[in-house]
mmCIF file of C-alpha atoms in Angstrom:
data_model
loop_
_atom_site.group_PDB
_atom_site.id
_atom_site.type_symbol
_atom_site.label_atom_id
_atom_site.label_comp_id
_atom_site.label_asym_id
_atom_site.label_seq_id
_atom_site.Cartn_x
_atom_site.Cartn_y
_atom_site.Cartn_z
ATOM 1 C CA MET S 23 -91.347 2.144 -103.945
ATOM 2 C CA MET S 24 -88.377 1.756 -101.702
ATOM 3 C CA ARG S 25 -88.086 -1.315 -99.575
ATOM 4 C CA LEU S 26 -86.231 -1.184 -96.406
ATOM 5 C CA ALA S 27 -84.201 -3.809 -94.557
ATOM 6 C CA SER S 28 -84.725 -3.875 -90.745
ATOM 7 C CA THR S 29 -83.327 -0.715 -89.263
ATOM 8 C CA LEU S 30 -81.665 -2.517 -86.317
ATOM 9 C CA ALA S 31 -80.013 -4.916 -88.543
ATOM 10 C CA VAL S 32 -78.805 -2.370 -90.703
ATOM 11 C CA ALA S 33 -77.320 -0.282 -87.853
ATOM 12 C CA ALA S 34 -75.570 -3.399 -86.526
ATOM 13 C CA MET S 35 -74.020 -4.489 -89.852
ATOM 14 C CA LEU S 36 -72.850 -0.913 -90.740
ATOM 15 C CA ALA S 37 -71.131 -0.678 -87.347
ATOM 16 C CA ALA S 38 -69.225 -3.931 -88.093
ATOM 17 C CA SER S 39 -68.378 -3.073 -91.682
ATOM 18 C CA PRO S 40 -64.963 -1.608 -92.431
ATOM 19 C CA ALA S 41 -65.698 -1.231 -96.082
ATOM 20 C CA ALA S 42 -68.737 0.932 -95.146
ATOM 21 C CA ALA S 43 -66.349 3.473 -93.630
ATOM 22 C CA GLN S 44 -63.730 3.859 -96.285
ATOM 23 C CA GLY S 45 -65.261 3.278 -99.627
ATOM 24 C CA CYS S 46 -65.275 0.139 -101.793
ATOM 25 C CA ASP S 47 -62.656 -0.551 -104.414
ATOM 26 C CA GLU S 48 -62.744 -3.095 -107.321
ATOM 27 C CA GLN S 49 -61.966 -6.088 -105.180
ATOM 28 C CA CYS S 50 -64.138 -4.847 -102.379
ATOM 29 C CA LEU S 51 -67.066 -4.786 -104.877
ATOM 30 C CA LEU S 52 -66.255 -8.211 -106.151
ATOM 31 C CA ASN S 53 -66.016 -9.790 -102.714
ATOM 32 C CA LEU S 54 -69.341 -8.074 -101.747
ATOM 33 C CA ALA S 55 -71.006 -9.758 -104.809
ATOM 34 C CA ASP S 56 -69.662 -13.239 -103.900
ATOM 35 C CA GLU S 57 -70.572 -12.609 -100.155
ATOM 36 C CA THR S 58 -74.081 -11.635 -101.149
ATOM 37 C CA LEU S 59 -74.608 -14.899 -103.181
ATOM 38 C CA SER S 60 -73.422 -16.828 -100.237
ATOM 39 C CA ALA S 61 -75.725 -14.908 -97.871
ATOM 40 C CA ILE S 62 -78.626 -15.562 -100.087
ATOM 41 C CA GLY S 63 -77.822 -19.356 -100.240
ATOM 42 C CA ASP S 64 -77.699 -19.256 -96.486
ATOM 43 C CA GLN S 65 -80.859 -17.289 -96.388
ATOM 44 C CA ASP S 66 -79.201 -14.733 -94.063
ATOM 45 C CA TYR S 67 -79.585 -11.049 -95.228
ATOM 46 C CA ARG S 68 -78.660 -9.866 -91.636
ATOM 47 C CA ARG S 69 -74.877 -10.352 -92.136
ATOM 48 C CA LEU S 70 -74.613 -8.041 -95.188
ATOM 49 C CA PRO S 71 -73.830 -4.204 -94.847
ATOM 50 C CA TRP S 72 -77.116 -2.486 -96.091
ATOM 51 C CA ALA S 73 -77.496 1.190 -96.740
ATOM 52 C CA ASP S 74 -80.800 2.895 -95.691
ATOM 53 C CA PRO S 75 -82.989 2.862 -97.721
ATOM 54 C CA VAL S 76 -82.293 -0.148 -100.133
ATOM 55 C CA LEU S 77 -84.083 -0.963 -103.378
ATOM 56 C CA PHE S 78 -84.383 -4.557 -104.125
ATOM 57 C CA THR S 79 -85.971 -6.140 -107.182
ATOM 58 C CA GLU S 80 -86.333 -9.586 -108.743
ATOM 59 C CA ASN S 81 -87.276 -9.562 -112.369
ATOM 60 C CA ASN S 82 -88.338 -5.898 -112.099
ATOM 61 C CA VAL S 83 -90.618 -6.333 -109.036
ATOM 62 C CA SER S 84 -89.820 -4.428 -105.852
ATOM 63 C CA LEU S 85 -89.541 -6.624 -102.926
ATOM 64 C CA MET S 86 -88.598 -6.533 -99.346
ATOM 65 C CA ILE S 87 -85.018 -7.560 -98.395
ATOM 66 C CA GLY S 88 -85.593 -11.303 -97.188
ATOM 67 C CA ASP S 89 -88.452 -11.890 -99.408
ATOM 68 C CA SER S 90 -88.608 -14.089 -102.646
ATOM 69 C CA TRP S 91 -85.174 -15.524 -103.520
ATOM 70 C CA TRP S 92 -83.870 -15.095 -100.063
ATOM 71 C CA GLY S 93 -86.361 -17.665 -98.972
ATOM 72 C CA SER S 94 -86.375 -20.027 -101.849
ATOM 73 C CA ALA S 95 -82.720 -20.311 -102.774
ATOM 74 C CA GLY S 96 -81.520 -23.655 -102.978
ATOM 75 C CA GLU S 97 -78.419 -25.046 -101.039
ATOM 76 C CA ASN S 98 -76.309 -24.944 -104.110
ATOM 77 C CA THR S 99 -76.495 -21.078 -104.263
ATOM 78 C CA GLY S 100 -73.631 -19.006 -103.210
ATOM 79 C CA GLU S 101 -70.154 -20.586 -102.465
ATOM 80 C CA ASP S 102 -71.156 -24.018 -103.693
ATOM 81 C CA GLY S 103 -73.039 -22.657 -106.712
ATOM 82 C CA GLN S 104 -71.436 -21.648 -110.097
ATOM 83 C CA LYS S 105 -70.255 -18.223 -110.882
ATOM 84 C CA ALA S 106 -69.750 -17.471 -114.533
ATOM 85 C CA PHE S 107 -68.141 -14.102 -114.229
ATOM 86 C CA SER S 108 -68.388 -10.930 -112.089
ATOM 87 C CA LEU S 109 -67.497 -7.372 -113.200
ATOM 88 C CA ALA S 110 -67.035 -4.277 -111.044
ATOM 89 C CA ASP S 111 -66.874 -0.579 -111.896
ATOM 90 C CA THR S 112 -65.409 1.744 -109.204
ATOM 91 C CA GLU S 113 -66.757 4.800 -111.142
ATOM 92 C CA THR S 114 -70.389 3.878 -110.593
ATOM 93 C CA GLY S 115 -69.690 1.792 -107.357
ATOM 94 C CA GLU S 116 -71.692 -1.031 -108.998
ATOM 95 C CA VAL S 117 -70.901 -4.843 -109.662
ATOM 96 C CA VAL S 118 -72.543 -7.486 -111.676
ATOM 97 C CA TRP S 119 -72.437 -11.179 -110.871
ATOM 98 C CA PHE S 120 -73.525 -13.750 -113.523
ATOM 99 C CA GLY S 121 -74.009 -17.483 -112.861
ATOM 100 C CA THR S 122 -76.301 -20.380 -112.115
ATOM 101 C CA ILE S 123 -78.863 -19.488 -109.390
ATOM 102 C CA TRP S 124 -80.920 -22.133 -107.649
ATOM 103 C CA ASP S 125 -84.473 -21.989 -106.533
ATOM 104 C CA HIS S 126 -84.814 -24.961 -104.242
ATOM 105 C CA ASP S 127 -83.166 -27.690 -106.538
ATOM 106 C CA GLU S 128 -83.931 -25.920 -109.740
ATOM 107 C CA PRO S 129 -81.042 -24.113 -111.631
ATOM 108 C CA SER S 130 -81.670 -21.019 -113.605
ATOM 109 C CA PHE S 131 -79.543 -18.447 -115.436
ATOM 110 C CA GLY S 132 -78.899 -15.474 -113.132
ATOM 111 C CA ALA S 133 -77.620 -12.000 -113.192
ATOM 112 C CA VAL S 134 -77.229 -10.110 -109.789
ATOM 113 C CA ARG S 135 -76.335 -6.321 -109.752
ATOM 114 C CA LEU S 136 -75.330 -4.404 -106.765
ATOM 115 C CA LYS S 137 -74.694 -0.802 -105.982
ATOM 116 C CA ALA S 138 -72.387 -0.182 -103.024
ATOM 117 C CA PRO S 139 -70.091 2.735 -103.717
ATOM 118 C CA ASP S 140 -69.041 2.901 -99.953
ATOM 119 C CA GLY S 141 -69.445 -0.600 -99.155
ATOM 120 C CA ARG S 142 -73.132 -0.451 -98.019
ATOM 121 C CA ILE S 143 -75.504 -2.141 -100.526
ATOM 122 C CA GLU S 144 -77.798 0.554 -101.791
ATOM 123 C CA GLU S 145 -79.401 -1.380 -104.725
ATOM 124 C CA ILE S 146 -79.705 -5.122 -105.403
ATOM 125 C CA GLU S 147 -81.272 -6.316 -108.663
ATOM 126 C CA VAL S 148 -81.886 -9.994 -109.533
ATOM 127 C CA ILE S 149 -82.601 -11.066 -112.946
ATOM 128 C CA ALA S 150 -83.548 -14.811 -113.018
ATOM 129 C CA ALA S 151 -84.320 -16.873 -116.307
ATOM 130 C CA ARG S 152 -86.194 -19.925 -115.044
ATOM 131 C CA THR S 153 -87.762 -22.758 -117.194
ATOM 132 C CA PRO S 154 -90.254 -23.379 -118.596
ATOM 133 C CA TRP S 155 -90.886 -19.665 -119.168
ATOM 134 C CA PRO S 156 -91.221 -18.681 -122.837
ATOM 135 C CA MET S 157 -87.672 -18.047 -123.635
ATOM 136 C CA VAL S 158 -84.604 -19.604 -125.281
ATOM 137 C CA PHE S 159 -83.005 -21.754 -122.618
ATOM 138 C CA GLY S 160 -79.887 -23.742 -122.564
ATOM 139 C CA GLU S 161 -78.310 -25.602 -119.511
ATOM 140 C CA PRO S 162 -78.014 -23.343 -116.500
ATOM 141 C CA THR S 163 -75.414 -25.513 -114.736
ATOM 142 C CA GLU S 164 -73.076 -24.998 -117.761
ATOM 143 C CA PHE S 165 -73.327 -21.249 -117.824
ATOM 144 C CA SER S 166 -70.157 -19.669 -118.926
ATOM 145 C CA PHE S 167 -68.770 -16.806 -120.884
ATOM 146 C CA SER S 168 -66.733 -17.122 -124.060
ATOM 147 C CA GLN S 169 -63.012 -16.594 -123.232
ATOM 148 C CA SER S 170 -62.843 -13.976 -125.925
ATOM 149 C CA MET S 171 -65.323 -11.910 -124.043
ATOM 150 C CA LEU S 172 -63.151 -11.740 -120.936
ATOM 151 C CA GLN S 173 -59.733 -11.009 -122.681
ATOM 152 C CA PRO S 174 -58.289 -7.399 -122.534
ATOM 153 C CA VAL S 175 -58.724 -5.483 -125.767
ATOM 154 C CA PRO S 176 -55.503 -4.391 -127.434
ATOM 155 C CA ALA S 177 -54.424 -0.785 -126.263
ATOM 156 C CA ASN S 178 -55.098 0.623 -129.702
ATOM 157 C CA GLN S 179 -58.515 -0.791 -129.945
ATOM 158 C CA ARG S 180 -59.772 0.471 -126.574
ATOM 159 C CA ARG S 181 -62.279 3.259 -126.273
ATOM 160 C CA SER S 182 -63.532 5.696 -123.599
ATOM 161 C CA ARG S 183 -66.301 4.654 -121.296
ATOM 162 C CA GLU S 184 -68.528 7.263 -122.952
ATOM 163 C CA ARG S 185 -67.713 5.904 -126.330
ATOM 164 C CA LEU S 186 -68.377 2.285 -125.279
ATOM 165 C CA VAL S 187 -71.844 3.308 -123.930
ATOM 166 C CA ASP S 188 -72.636 4.960 -127.051
ATOM 167 C CA LEU S 189 -71.696 1.900 -129.083
ATOM 168 C CA ALA S 190 -73.571 -0.502 -126.831
ATOM 169 C CA ASN S 191 -76.658 1.815 -127.201
ATOM 170 C CA SER S 192 -76.304 1.879 -130.960
ATOM 171 C CA TYR S 193 -76.195 -2.061 -130.704
ATOM 172 C CA LEU S 194 -79.738 -1.996 -129.042
ATOM 173 C CA ALA S 195 -80.897 0.687 -131.349
ATOM 174 C CA THR S 196 -80.154 -1.829 -134.421
ATOM 175 C CA LYS S 197 -82.358 -4.450 -132.553
ATOM 176 C CA GLN S 198 -85.189 -2.097 -132.031
ATOM 177 C CA ARG S 199 -87.708 -2.149 -134.982
ATOM 178 C CA ASN S 200 -84.900 -3.907 -137.068
ATOM 179 C CA ASN S 201 -85.604 -3.172 -140.730
ATOM 180 C CA GLY S 202 -82.244 -4.220 -142.104
ATOM 181 C CA ALA S 203 -80.476 -0.946 -141.378
ATOM 182 C CA LEU S 204 -77.305 -1.309 -139.217
ATOM 183 C CA LEU S 205 -76.877 1.467 -136.511
ATOM 184 C CA ALA S 206 -73.687 -0.057 -135.283
ATOM 185 C CA GLU S 207 -70.641 -1.664 -136.707
ATOM 186 C CA PHE S 208 -70.310 -5.510 -136.040
ATOM 187 C CA ALA S 209 -67.297 -7.646 -136.191
ATOM 188 C CA SER S 210 -67.563 -10.462 -138.889
ATOM 189 C CA ASP S 211 -67.838 -13.280 -136.151
ATOM 190 C CA CYS S 212 -70.087 -11.353 -133.871
ATOM 191 C CA ALA S 213 -72.783 -13.537 -132.176
ATOM 192 C CA MET S 214 -75.384 -12.982 -129.479
ATOM 193 C CA ILE S 215 -75.816 -15.341 -126.757
ATOM 194 C CA GLU S 216 -78.840 -15.427 -124.344
ATOM 195 C CA ASN S 217 -79.424 -18.090 -121.599
ATOM 196 C CA GLY S 218 -76.595 -20.183 -123.105
ATOM 197 C CA VAL S 219 -78.090 -20.325 -126.671
ATOM 198 C CA GLN S 220 -77.057 -18.393 -129.744
ATOM 199 C CA ILE S 221 -79.923 -16.285 -130.790
ATOM 200 C CA THR S 222 -80.426 -15.311 -134.567
ATOM 201 C CA SER S 223 -83.967 -13.758 -134.261
ATOM 202 C CA ALA S 224 -86.575 -12.215 -132.026
ATOM 203 C CA ASP S 225 -88.739 -15.260 -131.515
ATOM 204 C CA LEU S 226 -89.151 -15.878 -135.284
ATOM 205 C CA ASP S 227 -89.407 -19.499 -136.679
ATOM 206 C CA VAL S 228 -86.402 -18.942 -138.994
ATOM 207 C CA ASP S 229 -83.142 -20.572 -139.150
ATOM 208 C CA PRO S 230 -80.871 -18.324 -141.075
ATOM 209 C CA GLU S 231 -77.854 -19.755 -143.143
ATOM 210 C CA GLU S 232 -75.675 -17.082 -141.466
ATOM 211 C CA GLY S 233 -75.971 -16.379 -137.816
ATOM 212 C CA ASP S 234 -73.491 -13.590 -137.258
ATOM 213 C CA CYS S 235 -74.839 -10.272 -136.086
ATOM 214 C CA THR S 236 -74.653 -8.295 -139.442
ATOM 215 C CA SER S 237 -76.261 -11.052 -141.329
ATOM 216 C CA VAL S 238 -79.189 -11.327 -138.767
ATOM 217 C CA PHE S 239 -79.814 -7.540 -138.575
ATOM 218 C CA GLU S 240 -79.537 -6.965 -142.261
ATOM 219 C CA ALA S 241 -82.357 -9.721 -142.550
ATOM 220 C CA GLY S 242 -84.315 -7.920 -140.140
ATOM 221 C CA LEU S 243 -84.850 -10.863 -138.061
ATOM 222 C CA PHE S 244 -85.374 -8.803 -134.846
ATOM 223 C CA ALA S 245 -88.336 -6.773 -136.435
ATOM 224 C CA PRO S 246 -90.757 -8.093 -133.849
ATOM 225 C CA VAL S 247 -88.923 -5.947 -131.143
ATOM 226 C CA ASP S 248 -91.174 -2.781 -131.241
ATOM 227 C CA ARG S 249 -89.212 -0.936 -128.615
ATOM 228 C CA ILE S 250 -86.098 -1.253 -126.331
ATOM 229 C CA ARG S 251 -86.591 0.917 -123.339
ATOM 230 C CA ASP S 252 -85.309 1.648 -119.932
ATOM 231 C CA ARG S 253 -81.777 1.157 -121.164
ATOM 232 C CA ARG S 254 -79.190 1.325 -118.524
ATOM 233 C CA PHE S 255 -75.334 0.929 -118.598
ATOM 234 C CA PRO S 256 -74.185 0.677 -115.075
ATOM 235 C CA VAL S 257 -71.009 -1.278 -115.415
ATOM 236 C CA VAL S 258 -68.254 -0.507 -117.894
ATOM 237 C CA ASP S 259 -64.670 -1.976 -118.195
ATOM 238 C CA THR S 260 -62.647 -0.039 -120.788
ATOM 239 C CA GLU S 261 -59.666 -2.592 -120.512
ATOM 240 C CA ARG S 262 -61.782 -5.489 -121.638
ATOM 241 C CA GLY S 263 -64.220 -3.429 -123.757
ATOM 242 C CA LEU S 264 -67.158 -4.534 -121.850
ATOM 243 C CA VAL S 265 -70.638 -2.767 -121.210
ATOM 244 C CA LEU S 266 -73.445 -4.295 -118.943
ATOM 245 C CA ALA S 267 -76.500 -3.377 -120.921
ATOM 246 C CA ILE S 268 -79.877 -3.847 -119.106
ATOM 247 C CA SER S 269 -83.048 -3.250 -121.115
ATOM 248 C CA VAL S 270 -86.618 -4.135 -121.395
ATOM 249 C CA GLN S 271 -87.674 -5.366 -124.903
ATOM 250 C CA ASP S 272 -91.243 -5.139 -125.922
ATOM 251 C CA ILE S 273 -92.795 -7.449 -128.549
ATOM 252 C CA SER S 274 -96.307 -6.286 -129.073
ATOM 253 C CA ALA S 275 -97.180 -9.317 -131.451
ATOM 254 C CA ALA S 276 -99.695 -7.082 -133.319
ATOM 255 C CA GLU S 277 -98.771 -9.043 -136.301
ATOM 256 C CA THR S 278 -97.941 -12.722 -135.876
ATOM 257 C CA THR S 279 -96.681 -13.173 -139.395
ATOM 258 C CA LEU S 280 -94.311 -10.903 -141.346
ATOM 259 C CA ARG S 281 -91.820 -10.651 -144.219
ATOM 260 C CA THR S 282 -88.366 -10.026 -143.195
ATOM 261 C CA ALA S 283 -86.114 -7.322 -144.689
ATOM 262 C CA GLY S 284 -84.555 -10.138 -146.635
ATOM 263 C CA GLY S 285 -87.856 -11.151 -148.006
ATOM 264 C CA GLN S 286 -88.347 -14.231 -145.956
ATOM 265 C CA ALA S 287 -91.796 -15.254 -144.658
ATOM 266 C CA ALA S 288 -91.617 -15.624 -140.799
ATOM 267 C CA THR S 289 -94.005 -16.399 -138.024
ATOM 268 C CA LEU S 290 -93.773 -15.585 -134.383
ATOM 269 C CA GLU S 291 -92.990 -18.717 -132.366
ATOM 270 C CA ARG S 292 -95.072 -17.233 -129.357
ATOM 271 C CA PRO S 293 -97.876 -15.303 -130.822
ATOM 272 C CA PHE S 294 -98.785 -13.099 -127.805
ATOM 273 C CA PRO S 295 -97.632 -9.820 -126.299
ATOM 274 C CA MET S 296 -94.517 -10.080 -123.953
ATOM 275 C CA SER S 297 -91.574 -8.222 -122.780
ATOM 276 C CA ARG S 298 -87.981 -9.331 -122.182
ATOM 277 C CA LEU S 299 -85.746 -8.260 -119.456
ATOM 278 C CA VAL S 300 -82.157 -8.564 -120.722
ATOM 279 C CA ALA S 301 -78.853 -8.101 -118.952
ATOM 280 C CA GLU S 302 -76.001 -8.588 -121.330
ATOM 281 C CA LEU S 303 -72.403 -7.848 -121.583
ATOM 282 C CA VAL S 304 -71.590 -6.270 -124.878
ATOM 283 C CA LYS S 305 -68.051 -6.710 -126.077
ATOM 284 C CA ILE S 306 -66.677 -3.893 -127.997
ATOM 285 C CA GLU S 307 -63.187 -3.805 -129.878
ATOM 286 C CA GLY S 308 -62.329 -0.564 -131.470
ATOM 287 C CA ASP S 309 -65.631 0.728 -132.934
ATOM 288 C CA GLU S 310 -67.128 -2.625 -133.591
ATOM 289 C CA VAL S 311 -69.585 -4.779 -131.469
ATOM 290 C CA ALA S 312 -67.641 -8.086 -131.184
ATOM 291 C CA ARG S 313 -70.098 -10.150 -129.095
ATOM 292 C CA ALA S 314 -72.999 -10.117 -126.651
ATOM 293 C CA GLU S 315 -73.694 -12.663 -124.003
ATOM 294 C CA GLY S 316 -76.026 -12.633 -120.987
ATOM 295 C CA VAL S 317 -79.403 -13.535 -119.348
ATOM 296 C CA ALA S 318 -82.890 -12.749 -120.705
ATOM 297 C CA THR S 319 -86.132 -13.463 -118.829
ATOM 298 C CA PHE S 320 -89.956 -13.133 -119.533
ATOM 299 C CA LEU S 321 -91.981 -10.070 -118.294
ATOM 300 C CA PRO S 322 -95.706 -9.339 -118.728
ATOM 301 C CA TYR S 323 -96.114 -7.123 -121.889
ATOM 302 C CA TYR S 324 -95.083 -3.591 -121.122
ATOM 303 C CA MET S 325 -94.438 -4.104 -117.577
ATOM 304 C CA PRO S 326 -92.895 -0.849 -116.225
ATOM 305 C CA THR S 327 -89.472 -0.787 -114.461
ATOM 306 C CA PRO S 328 -88.852 0.313 -110.844
ATOM 307 C CA TRP S 329 -85.448 1.520 -111.842
ATOM 308 C CA PRO S 330 -84.957 5.049 -112.861
#
């Protein structure tokens, strides 16, 4: 269901917005993301340039502009908060902002995606990983991306946006019903980071000797993930080899104990059905997945997504 900002407020902001009249380039999108976080911190949605209609969600729940985080954001949100990284894609007119987001005085890992091809915000998606939800959780105020993630890929290792999306999708396919088969190629030092913590399984009580992507997937340590659905790849940067992959990952917990592809007995740490909403940047060099870092949060099992 589409949620609309105030018609009068939208009209006033569009009239005052030069970006709305001339399109939005990369710097425009990046600036708009920063301004959105600042506006949320000030709890003032009226100063932003909105399209009509607007779809706003927080953790896959459709909301009114001005609701939820707009009212609970702490004073550290926005210009005084911590941005880990932002990435814009002029081909899709979308931008993603990663950083520490604040609810009152509590820090969380956050990802905020905007769609604003002409400078008007058509979509705003907030993914917030809060503690003590049943997820891996590091220190939100130290949220950052590895420098290797942000460096340009050598020219001979760059791939087209279509190829990058295919490889990111293959990475997700390897996670789904992981049985030891590799459906993507991985760099020897590939690692996966969620909420500031390196992950080496899908909620299993195992501590593998080797935590690189190939070893983890060959051991079948993501076997509890029954399906990865509602996959979206809205932001791509061919120069850096980055793809924003957003997905919902379902764990049915039909079996709470299993034997991995490597023959190791394992038990689910949280033996109940759940879904995980994940927004991650997938780094690809040549035809190999080099790394993945991002934010993951808890959802009720099999919760539908409002995003097409």
